[in-house]
Structures are given as structure tokens and as C-alpha cells.
Amino acid sequence: MKSLGLLREEVLEANLELVRRGLVLYTFGNASGISRDEGLIVIKPSGVPYEKMKPEHLVVTDLQGKVVEGNLRASSDLPTHVALYNGFPHIGGVVHTHSGYATAWAQARREIPCFGTTHADYFHGAVPVTEPMPADEIEGEYELNTGAAIVRAFRGKDPRALPGVLVANHGPFVWGPTVTTAAHNAVVLESLARMALFTTTLNHEAQPISSALHNRHYLRKHGSNAYYGQAGEKK
Ligand SMILES: [Zn+2]
């Protein structure tokens, strides 16, 4: 079982990785991880500058979002993270940013089609976009309802095969089996969003890649016969 101390370090490191990769401005971003064994979530505190953030500043909550450790307030997006951990029982980490290219697609309320193999390596299909939220959901428990809108967008979809979403008029939420993978997926999503924008600019009629090429790339990394990387390497 992974100790909570180790999870705190991984969550801090994932938050810093988002800054290093240019995905967050100021403190606009947050990463969290979960210990499923203990039913505890570790999340970034609200408004603490990244350069001053230490593992002990992170906030620990239960799966209802109730703080069980920490003196600081949790990221205001905590209820969205909680909704995702409850809605998607296989995920171990969640990342949210307003990274520019992915957010541009979210603001355009357009899913990102799979135009190439880089995308196909990570997402088994287009990156989905949520439905716009009605006023009563925005005026009510907004962050929790944002999570509910994401879970609704995944009806009939597998969140393990599509590790991220564009929240309409807002930005990306990305996840993975660990918070480290979630941060990596967020960096890749930003790159896919950038390439997809250039692709559609260069060719307004650009078509998604064939399902044969898409499946070949996705399944060589993720299928039961995956062969990408070294044997035994964590994918
Ligand atoms: Zn946001």
C-alpha cells in the first residue's frame, strides 16, 4: 500500500510539473491523487504560490470532500475532483488546467478529433467536450455540478481509454491511474490540442485518421498485447 506521505510528494511533484511544462499561469491549475485503500484524496491547497508549496501544505480529504488533514483550504475545484473519483472508480489522479490550446477547443465547444498517431497513442477516440451547464447548475453547487457534467459526458465511454475531457467554456480535466500519469496526460493533451488547431487551419477538411491506424497505435500501448516500451515497464 502506498503511504500517504509518498502520495503527498507525488501530488506536489505533479502540480510542479504543470508549471514546468507551461500549463498553468499563476495558480490556475490543480492536481490531486487518491489512495483507494484509505479512501483519501490529496489535493493542492488554494492560492499557495507553487515556489513555496511543500508536501505538508497539501490538503487531505475523504471521498465526500471533507478535510481530514491540513490547515489550509483545499483548491476550490476539490468538489469536481471528488465527483470524478466517485464517478470513475479506476482513476488514481486528476489534473485541471486552463492550458491555452486545450482551453481554446473547450471555449469553441468542439471535441478534438484524432488527426494523428500522437493523439491515438493516448486517447482511443476524439477528446470529448461536455454540454454547456444550465444556469441553475452554475448558480448552485457549481464545482460539484462541473464534475457531474463530465461524468454525464462519459455515458457509454470508457474513462480509461479517454483520459481527459474539455469542460465547455472552461478548460480541460485530465486523469490517469496515478497523479503522475494524469499530469503527463495533461501535457500531451495540450500538445494534441495545439497540433489539431494547426491541422484544421492548414486543411479545413482534415479528416480523422483511419480506425486501423488509430487502433494500431492505441492498442500497441494499451491493449492486452501492448508491446511499446520495455517489457515490464509501467505504461
Ligand atoms: Zn478552472
PDB file of N, CA, C and O in Angstrom, residues 152-217:
ATOM      1  N   ARG A 152     -21.496  12.774 -16.957  1.00  0.00           N
ATOM      2  CA  ARG A 152     -22.574  12.624 -17.962  1.00  0.00           C
ATOM      3  C   ARG A 152     -22.002  12.502 -19.365  1.00  0.00           C
ATOM      4  O   ARG A 152     -22.485  11.725 -20.172  1.00  0.00           O
ATOM      5  N   ALA A 153     -20.948  13.293 -19.647  1.00  0.00           N
ATOM      6  CA  ALA A 153     -20.349  13.264 -20.996  1.00  0.00           C
ATOM      7  C   ALA A 153     -19.708  11.906 -21.289  1.00  0.00           C
ATOM      8  O   ALA A 153     -19.434  11.587 -22.442  1.00  0.00           O
ATOM      9  N   PHE A 154     -19.465  11.117 -20.235  1.00  0.00           N
ATOM     10  CA  PHE A 154     -18.815   9.816 -20.422  1.00  0.00           C
ATOM     11  C   PHE A 154     -19.794   8.645 -20.409  1.00  0.00           C
ATOM     12  O   PHE A 154     -19.364   7.492 -20.353  1.00  0.00           O
ATOM     13  N   ARG A 155     -21.103   8.937 -20.468  1.00  0.00           N
ATOM     14  CA  ARG A 155     -22.059   7.829 -20.606  1.00  0.00           C
ATOM     15  C   ARG A 155     -21.734   7.081 -21.881  1.00  0.00           C
ATOM     16  O   ARG A 155     -21.657   7.674 -22.952  1.00  0.00           O
ATOM     17  N   GLY A 156     -21.506   5.770 -21.751  1.00  0.00           N
ATOM     18  CA  GLY A 156     -21.186   4.968 -22.938  1.00  0.00           C
ATOM     19  C   GLY A 156     -19.734   5.085 -23.368  1.00  0.00           C
ATOM     20  O   GLY A 156     -19.350   4.543 -24.402  1.00  0.00           O
ATOM     21  N   LYS A 157     -18.918   5.827 -22.610  1.00  0.00           N
ATOM     22  CA  LYS A 157     -17.482   5.954 -22.934  1.00  0.00           C
ATOM     23  C   LYS A 157     -16.666   5.412 -21.766  1.00  0.00           C
ATOM     24  O   LYS A 157     -17.117   5.440 -20.620  1.00  0.00           O
ATOM     25  N   ASP A 158     -15.447   4.953 -22.063  1.00  0.00           N
ATOM     26  CA  ASP A 158     -14.575   4.394 -21.036  1.00  0.00           C
ATOM     27  C   ASP A 158     -13.542   5.440 -20.618  1.00  0.00           C
ATOM     28  O   ASP A 158     -12.680   5.804 -21.428  1.00  0.00           O
ATOM     29  N   PRO A 159     -13.610   5.935 -19.374  1.00  0.00           N
ATOM     30  CA  PRO A 159     -12.651   6.966 -18.952  1.00  0.00           C
ATOM     31  C   PRO A 159     -11.204   6.475 -18.909  1.00  0.00           C
ATOM     32  O   PRO A 159     -10.283   7.281 -18.838  1.00  0.00           O
ATOM     33  N   ARG A 160     -10.989   5.161 -18.960  1.00  0.00           N
ATOM     34  CA  ARG A 160      -9.607   4.668 -19.026  1.00  0.00           C
ATOM     35  C   ARG A 160      -9.049   4.805 -20.436  1.00  0.00           C
ATOM     36  O   ARG A 160      -7.852   4.960 -20.630  1.00  0.00           O
ATOM     37  N   ALA A 161      -9.929   4.719 -21.448  1.00  0.00           N
ATOM     38  CA  ALA A 161      -9.476   4.825 -22.841  1.00  0.00           C
ATOM     39  C   ALA A 161      -9.461   6.274 -23.318  1.00  0.00           C
ATOM     40  O   ALA A 161      -8.831   6.587 -24.328  1.00  0.00           O
ATOM     41  N   LEU A 162     -10.167   7.137 -22.593  1.00  0.00           N
ATOM     42  CA  LEU A 162     -10.206   8.571 -22.930  1.00  0.00           C
ATOM     43  C   LEU A 162      -9.884   9.324 -21.635  1.00  0.00           C
ATOM     44  O   LEU A 162     -10.798   9.676 -20.878  1.00  0.00           O
ATOM     45  N   PRO A 163      -8.575   9.546 -21.356  1.00  0.00           N
ATOM     46  CA  PRO A 163      -8.211  10.060 -20.034  1.00  0.00           C
ATOM     47  C   PRO A 163      -8.319  11.576 -19.891  1.00  0.00           C
ATOM     48  O   PRO A 163      -7.490  12.191 -19.220  1.00  0.00           O
ATOM     49  N   GLY A 164      -9.322  12.186 -20.498  1.00  0.00           N
ATOM     50  CA  GLY A 164      -9.480  13.621 -20.318  1.00  0.00           C
ATOM     51  C   GLY A 164     -10.704  14.118 -21.049  1.00  0.00           C
ATOM     52  O   GLY A 164     -11.294  13.414 -21.880  1.00  0.00           O
ATOM     53  N   VAL A 165     -11.085  15.357 -20.726  1.00  0.00           N
ATOM     54  CA  VAL A 165     -12.305  15.947 -21.277  1.00  0.00           C
ATOM     55  C   VAL A 165     -12.107  17.453 -21.349  1.00  0.00           C
ATOM     56  O   VAL A 165     -11.284  18.013 -20.606  1.00  0.00           O
ATOM     57  N   LEU A 166     -12.860  18.088 -22.236  1.00  0.00           N
ATOM     58  CA  LEU A 166     -12.874  19.552 -22.283  1.00  0.00           C
ATOM     59  C   LEU A 166     -14.184  19.999 -21.662  1.00  0.00           C
ATOM     60  O   LEU A 166     -15.260  19.611 -22.136  1.00  0.00           O
ATOM     61  N   VAL A 167     -14.117  20.766 -20.587  1.00  0.00           N
ATOM     62  CA  VAL A 167     -15.345  21.288 -19.996  1.00  0.00           C
ATOM     63  C   VAL A 167     -15.710  22.545 -20.784  1.00  0.00           C
ATOM     64  O   VAL A 167     -14.903  23.477 -20.919  1.00  0.00           O
ATOM     65  N   ALA A 168     -16.923  22.549 -21.334  1.00  0.00           N
ATOM     66  CA  ALA A 168     -17.365  23.610 -22.243  1.00  0.00           C
ATOM     67  C   ALA A 168     -17.154  24.991 -21.631  1.00  0.00           C
ATOM     68  O   ALA A 168     -17.517  25.216 -20.459  1.00  0.00           O
ATOM     69  N   ASN A 169     -16.554  25.887 -22.407  1.00  0.00           N
ATOM     70  CA  ASN A 169     -16.302  27.283 -21.996  1.00  0.00           C
ATOM     71  C   ASN A 169     -15.416  27.397 -20.759  1.00  0.00           C
ATOM     72  O   ASN A 169     -15.435  28.408 -20.064  1.00  0.00           O
ATOM     73  N   HIS A 170     -14.639  26.352 -20.462  1.00  0.00           N
ATOM     74  CA  HIS A 170     -13.817  26.372 -19.252  1.00  0.00           C
ATOM     75  C   HIS A 170     -12.414  25.847 -19.559  1.00  0.00           C
ATOM     76  O   HIS A 170     -11.513  26.645 -19.813  1.00  0.00           O
ATOM     77  N   GLY A 171     -12.228  24.554 -19.594  1.00  0.00           N
ATOM     78  CA  GLY A 171     -10.886  24.025 -19.852  1.00  0.00           C
ATOM     79  C   GLY A 171     -10.835  22.538 -19.604  1.00  0.00           C
ATOM     80  O   GLY A 171     -11.866  21.916 -19.319  1.00  0.00           O
ATOM     81  N   PRO A 172      -9.623  21.972 -19.712  1.00  0.00           N
ATOM     82  CA  PRO A 172      -9.501  20.514 -19.598  1.00  0.00           C
ATOM     83  C   PRO A 172      -9.447  19.993 -18.161  1.00  0.00           C
ATOM     84  O   PRO A 172      -8.860  20.627 -17.285  1.00  0.00           O
ATOM     85  N   PHE A 173     -10.053  18.835 -17.935  1.00  0.00           N
ATOM     86  CA  PHE A 173      -9.798  17.984 -16.775  1.00  0.00           C
ATOM     87  C   PHE A 173      -9.227  16.686 -17.340  1.00  0.00           C
ATOM     88  O   PHE A 173      -9.759  16.149 -18.314  1.00  0.00           O
ATOM     89  N   VAL A 174      -8.138  16.236 -16.734  1.00  0.00           N
ATOM     90  CA  VAL A 174      -7.410  15.080 -17.262  1.00  0.00           C
ATOM     91  C   VAL A 174      -7.141  14.136 -16.094  1.00  0.00           C
ATOM     92  O   VAL A 174      -6.985  14.593 -14.957  1.00  0.00           O
ATOM     93  N   TRP A 175      -7.084  12.844 -16.376  1.00  0.00           N
ATOM     94  CA  TRP A 175      -6.856  11.884 -15.282  1.00  0.00           C
ATOM     95  C   TRP A 175      -5.967  10.761 -15.750  1.00  0.00           C
ATOM     96  O   TRP A 175      -5.525  10.721 -16.909  1.00  0.00           O
ATOM     97  N   GLY A 176      -5.725   9.827 -14.833  1.00  0.00           N
ATOM     98  CA  GLY A 176      -4.895   8.667 -15.148  1.00  0.00           C
ATOM     99  C   GLY A 176      -4.873   7.743 -13.957  1.00  0.00           C
ATOM    100  O   GLY A 176      -5.443   8.053 -12.910  1.00  0.00           O
ATOM    101  N   PRO A 177      -4.180   6.600 -14.107  1.00  0.00           N
ATOM    102  CA  PRO A 177      -4.114   5.658 -12.985  1.00  0.00           C
ATOM    103  C   PRO A 177      -3.364   6.228 -11.781  1.00  0.00           C
ATOM    104  O   PRO A 177      -3.567   5.780 -10.656  1.00  0.00           O
ATOM    105  N   THR A 178      -2.473   7.203 -12.013  1.00  0.00           N
ATOM    106  CA  THR A 178      -1.772   7.892 -10.923  1.00  0.00           C
ATOM    107  C   THR A 178      -1.791   9.386 -11.230  1.00  0.00           C
ATOM    108  O   THR A 178      -2.037   9.794 -12.377  1.00  0.00           O
ATOM    109  N   VAL A 179      -1.472  10.197 -10.224  1.00  0.00           N
ATOM    110  CA  VAL A 179      -1.421  11.647 -10.461  1.00  0.00           C
ATOM    111  C   VAL A 179      -0.267  12.003 -11.401  1.00  0.00           C
ATOM    112  O   VAL A 179      -0.372  12.947 -12.194  1.00  0.00           O
ATOM    113  N   THR A 180       0.800  11.212 -11.353  1.00  0.00           N
ATOM    114  CA  THR A 180       1.941  11.445 -12.246  1.00  0.00           C
ATOM    115  C   THR A 180       1.503  11.247 -13.701  1.00  0.00           C
ATOM    116  O   THR A 180       1.829  12.055 -14.582  1.00  0.00           O
ATOM    117  N   THR A 181       0.762  10.178 -13.954  1.00  0.00           N
ATOM    118  CA  THR A 181       0.258   9.914 -15.310  1.00  0.00           C
ATOM    119  C   THR A 181      -0.757  10.974 -15.715  1.00  0.00           C
ATOM    120  O   THR A 181      -0.788  11.397 -16.881  1.00  0.00           O
ATOM    121  N   ALA A 182      -1.577  11.411 -14.773  1.00  0.00           N
ATOM    122  CA  ALA A 182      -2.576  12.440 -15.085  1.00  0.00           C
ATOM    123  C   ALA A 182      -1.873  13.719 -15.557  1.00  0.00           C
ATOM    124  O   ALA A 182      -2.299  14.350 -16.538  1.00  0.00           O
ATOM    125  N   ALA A 183      -0.779  14.111 -14.883  1.00  0.00           N
ATOM    126  CA  ALA A 183      -0.040  15.317 -15.289  1.00  0.00           C
ATOM    127  C   ALA A 183       0.579  15.114 -16.671  1.00  0.00           C
ATOM    128  O   ALA A 183       0.518  16.005 -17.530  1.00  0.00           O
ATOM    129  N   HIS A 184       1.147  13.934 -16.894  1.00  0.00           N
ATOM    130  CA  HIS A 184       1.723  13.608 -18.206  1.00  0.00           C
ATOM    131  C   HIS A 184       0.635  13.698 -19.286  1.00  0.00           C
ATOM    132  O   HIS A 184       0.846  14.311 -20.341  1.00  0.00           O
ATOM    133  N   ASN A 185      -0.528  13.128 -19.020  1.00  0.00           N
ATOM    134  CA  ASN A 185      -1.627  13.170 -19.990  1.00  0.00           C
ATOM    135  C   ASN A 185      -2.091  14.602 -20.259  1.00  0.00           C
ATOM    136  O   ASN A 185      -2.487  14.927 -21.379  1.00  0.00           O
ATOM    137  N   ALA A 186      -2.029  15.455 -19.226  1.00  0.00           N
ATOM    138  CA  ALA A 186      -2.430  16.861 -19.411  1.00  0.00           C
ATOM    139  C   ALA A 186      -1.453  17.575 -20.344  1.00  0.00           C
ATOM    140  O   ALA A 186      -1.858  18.404 -21.171  1.00  0.00           O
ATOM    141  N   VAL A 187      -0.163  17.249 -20.208  1.00  0.00           N
ATOM    142  CA  VAL A 187       0.856  17.852 -21.081  1.00  0.00           C
ATOM    143  C   VAL A 187       0.646  17.364 -22.520  1.00  0.00           C
ATOM    144  O   VAL A 187       0.683  18.144 -23.475  1.00  0.00           O
ATOM    145  N   VAL A 188       0.373  16.073 -22.665  1.00  0.00           N
ATOM    146  CA  VAL A 188       0.149  15.508 -24.008  1.00  0.00           C
ATOM    147  C   VAL A 188      -1.123  16.116 -24.615  1.00  0.00           C
ATOM    148  O   VAL A 188      -1.130  16.488 -25.789  1.00  0.00           O
ATOM    149  N   LEU A 189      -2.176  16.249 -23.832  1.00  0.00           N
ATOM    150  CA  LEU A 189      -3.428  16.828 -24.341  1.00  0.00           C
ATOM    151  C   LEU A 189      -3.192  18.239 -24.886  1.00  0.00           C
ATOM    152  O   LEU A 189      -3.701  18.594 -25.959  1.00  0.00           O
ATOM    153  N   GLU A 190      -2.406  19.025 -24.162  1.00  0.00           N
ATOM    154  CA  GLU A 190      -2.138  20.395 -24.634  1.00  0.00           C
ATOM    155  C   GLU A 190      -1.423  20.351 -25.990  1.00  0.00           C
ATOM    156  O   GLU A 190      -1.741  21.132 -26.895  1.00  0.00           O
ATOM    157  N   SER A 191      -0.496  19.415 -26.132  1.00  0.00           N
ATOM    158  CA  SER A 191       0.218  19.272 -27.401  1.00  0.00           C
ATOM    159  C   SER A 191      -0.721  18.813 -28.520  1.00  0.00           C
ATOM    160  O   SER A 191      -0.683  19.332 -29.650  1.00  0.00           O
ATOM    161  N   LEU A 192      -1.613  17.869 -28.217  1.00  0.00           N
ATOM    162  CA  LEU A 192      -2.590  17.393 -29.228  1.00  0.00           C
ATOM    163  C   LEU A 192      -3.508  18.510 -29.678  1.00  0.00           C
ATOM    164  O   LEU A 192      -3.836  18.627 -30.862  1.00  0.00           O
ATOM    165  N   ALA A 193      -3.926  19.327 -28.691  1.00  0.00           N
ATOM    166  CA  ALA A 193      -4.854  20.421 -28.979  1.00  0.00           C
ATOM    167  C   ALA A 193      -4.175  21.427 -29.913  1.00  0.00           C
ATOM    168  O   ALA A 193      -4.790  21.962 -30.841  1.00  0.00           O
ATOM    169  N   ARG A 194      -2.895  21.660 -29.661  1.00  0.00           N
ATOM    170  CA  ARG A 194      -2.122  22.609 -30.477  1.00  0.00           C
ATOM    171  C   ARG A 194      -1.992  22.069 -31.904  1.00  0.00           C
ATOM    172  O   ARG A 194      -2.255  22.770 -32.885  1.00  0.00           O
ATOM    173  N   MET A 195      -1.612  20.797 -32.014  1.00  0.00           N
ATOM    174  CA  MET A 195      -1.437  20.203 -33.342  1.00  0.00           C
ATOM    175  C   MET A 195      -2.759  20.147 -34.098  1.00  0.00           C
ATOM    176  O   MET A 195      -2.795  20.377 -35.307  1.00  0.00           O
ATOM    177  N   ALA A 196      -3.845  19.840 -33.380  1.00  0.00           N
ATOM    178  CA  ALA A 196      -5.157  19.744 -34.038  1.00  0.00           C
ATOM    179  C   ALA A 196      -5.597  21.109 -34.570  1.00  0.00           C
ATOM    180  O   ALA A 196      -6.201  21.206 -35.639  1.00  0.00           O
ATOM    181  N   LEU A 197      -5.264  22.166 -33.806  1.00  0.00           N
ATOM    182  CA  LEU A 197      -5.615  23.512 -34.277  1.00  0.00           C
ATOM    183  C   LEU A 197      -4.863  23.818 -35.577  1.00  0.00           C
ATOM    184  O   LEU A 197      -5.449  24.298 -36.546  1.00  0.00           O
ATOM    185  N   PHE A 198      -3.559  23.508 -35.611  1.00  0.00           N
ATOM    186  CA  PHE A 198      -2.782  23.747 -36.834  1.00  0.00           C
ATOM    187  C   PHE A 198      -3.303  22.881 -37.982  1.00  0.00           C
ATOM    188  O   PHE A 198      -3.368  23.320 -39.127  1.00  0.00           O
ATOM    189  N   THR A 199      -3.685  21.647 -37.663  1.00  0.00           N
ATOM    190  CA  THR A 199      -4.182  20.733 -38.704  1.00  0.00           C
ATOM    191  C   THR A 199      -5.439  21.295 -39.357  1.00  0.00           C
ATOM    192  O   THR A 199      -5.541  21.333 -40.595  1.00  0.00           O
ATOM    193  N   THR A 200      -6.369  21.770 -38.526  1.00  0.00           N
ATOM    194  CA  THR A 200      -7.618  22.297 -39.087  1.00  0.00           C
ATOM    195  C   THR A 200      -7.389  23.641 -39.785  1.00  0.00           C
ATOM    196  O   THR A 200      -8.123  24.003 -40.695  1.00  0.00           O
ATOM    197  N   THR A 201      -6.352  24.374 -39.359  1.00  0.00           N
ATOM    198  CA  THR A 201      -6.024  25.643 -40.015  1.00  0.00           C
ATOM    199  C   THR A 201      -5.440  25.387 -41.402  1.00  0.00           C
ATOM    200  O   THR A 201      -5.775  26.060 -42.376  1.00  0.00           O
ATOM    201  N   LEU A 202      -4.558  24.384 -41.479  1.00  0.00           N
ATOM    202  CA  LEU A 202      -3.905  24.066 -42.753  1.00  0.00           C
ATOM    203  C   LEU A 202      -4.866  23.410 -43.739  1.00  0.00           C
ATOM    204  O   LEU A 202      -4.731  23.557 -44.945  1.00  0.00           O
ATOM    205  N   ASN A 203      -5.803  22.648 -43.184  1.00  0.00           N
ATOM    206  CA  ASN A 203      -6.760  21.953 -44.047  1.00  0.00           C
ATOM    207  C   ASN A 203      -8.109  21.934 -43.343  1.00  0.00           C
ATOM    208  O   ASN A 203      -8.323  21.162 -42.409  1.00  0.00           O
ATOM    209  N   HIS A 204      -9.010  22.794 -43.796  1.00  0.00           N
ATOM    210  CA  HIS A 204     -10.333  22.884 -43.154  1.00  0.00           C
ATOM    211  C   HIS A 204     -11.106  21.584 -43.263  1.00  0.00           C
ATOM    212  O   HIS A 204     -12.055  21.364 -42.539  1.00  0.00           O
ATOM    213  N   GLU A 205     -10.713  20.760 -44.225  1.00  0.00           N
ATOM    214  CA  GLU A 205     -11.438  19.498 -44.401  1.00  0.00           C
ATOM    215  C   GLU A 205     -10.653  18.303 -43.886  1.00  0.00           C
ATOM    216  O   GLU A 205     -10.919  17.157 -44.269  1.00  0.00           O
ATOM    217  N   ALA A 206      -9.661  18.552 -43.014  1.00  0.00           N
ATOM    218  CA  ALA A 206      -8.850  17.446 -42.479  1.00  0.00           C
ATOM    219  C   ALA A 206      -9.761  16.387 -41.860  1.00  0.00           C
ATOM    220  O   ALA A 206     -10.735  16.721 -41.188  1.00  0.00           O
ATOM    221  N   GLN A 207      -9.440  15.139 -42.094  1.00  0.00           N
ATOM    222  CA  GLN A 207     -10.257  14.026 -41.602  1.00  0.00           C
ATOM    223  C   GLN A 207      -9.513  13.283 -40.491  1.00  0.00           C
ATOM    224  O   GLN A 207      -8.290  13.203 -40.517  1.00  0.00           O
ATOM    225  N   PRO A 208     -10.252  12.721 -39.539  1.00  0.00           N
ATOM    226  CA  PRO A 208      -9.598  11.889 -38.517  1.00  0.00           C
ATOM    227  C   PRO A 208      -8.848  10.724 -39.170  1.00  0.00           C
ATOM    228  O   PRO A 208      -9.194  10.309 -40.282  1.00  0.00           O
ATOM    229  N   ILE A 209      -7.844  10.208 -38.463  1.00  0.00           N
ATOM    230  CA  ILE A 209      -7.092   9.079 -39.022  1.00  0.00           C
ATOM    231  C   ILE A 209      -7.994   7.850 -39.096  1.00  0.00           C
ATOM    232  O   ILE A 209      -9.026   7.774 -38.420  1.00  0.00           O
ATOM    233  N   SER A 210      -7.585   6.907 -39.898  1.00  0.00           N
ATOM    234  CA  SER A 210      -8.400   5.702 -40.096  1.00  0.00           C
ATOM    235  C   SER A 210      -8.483   4.915 -38.791  1.00  0.00           C
ATOM    236  O   SER A 210      -7.600   5.005 -37.932  1.00  0.00           O
ATOM    237  N   SER A 211      -9.540   4.140 -38.640  1.00  0.00           N
ATOM    238  CA  SER A 211      -9.656   3.356 -37.406  1.00  0.00           C
ATOM    239  C   SER A 211      -8.563   2.299 -37.338  1.00  0.00           C
ATOM    240  O   SER A 211      -8.110   1.941 -36.247  1.00  0.00           O
ATOM    241  N   ALA A 212      -8.068   1.821 -38.493  1.00  0.00           N
ATOM    242  CA  ALA A 212      -6.979   0.827 -38.467  1.00  0.00           C
ATOM    243  C   ALA A 212      -5.726   1.437 -37.831  1.00  0.00           C
ATOM    244  O   ALA A 212      -5.099   0.841 -36.950  1.00  0.00           O
ATOM    245  N   LEU A 213      -5.370   2.665 -38.260  1.00  0.00           N
ATOM    246  CA  LEU A 213      -4.159   3.314 -37.734  1.00  0.00           C
ATOM    247  C   LEU A 213      -4.372   3.729 -36.273  1.00  0.00           C
ATOM    248  O   LEU A 213      -3.472   3.589 -35.442  1.00  0.00           O
ATOM    249  N   HIS A 214      -5.583   4.192 -36.000  1.00  0.00           N
ATOM    250  CA  HIS A 214      -5.897   4.599 -34.631  1.00  0.00           C
ATOM    251  C   HIS A 214      -5.757   3.403 -33.674  1.00  0.00           C
ATOM    252  O   HIS A 214      -5.074   3.478 -32.646  1.00  0.00           O
ATOM    253  N   ASN A 215      -6.387   2.300 -34.049  1.00  0.00           N
ATOM    254  CA  ASN A 215      -6.340   1.111 -33.185  1.00  0.00           C
ATOM    255  C   ASN A 215      -4.933   0.567 -33.056  1.00  0.00           C
ATOM    256  O   ASN A 215      -4.521   0.167 -31.974  1.00  0.00           O
ATOM    257  N   ARG A 216      -4.194   0.576 -34.164  1.00  0.00           N
ATOM    258  CA  ARG A 216      -2.820   0.063 -34.125  1.00  0.00           C
ATOM    259  C   ARG A 216      -2.017   0.822 -33.071  1.00  0.00           C
ATOM    260  O   ARG A 216      -1.337   0.244 -32.239  1.00  0.00           O
ATOM    261  N   HIS A 217      -2.119   2.161 -33.102  1.00  0.00           N
ATOM    262  CA  HIS A 217      -1.334   2.965 -32.164  1.00  0.00           C
ATOM    263  C   HIS A 217      -1.837   2.860 -30.743  1.00  0.00           C
ATOM    264  O   HIS A 217      -1.051   2.742 -29.809  1.00  0.00           O
TER     265      HIS A 217
END
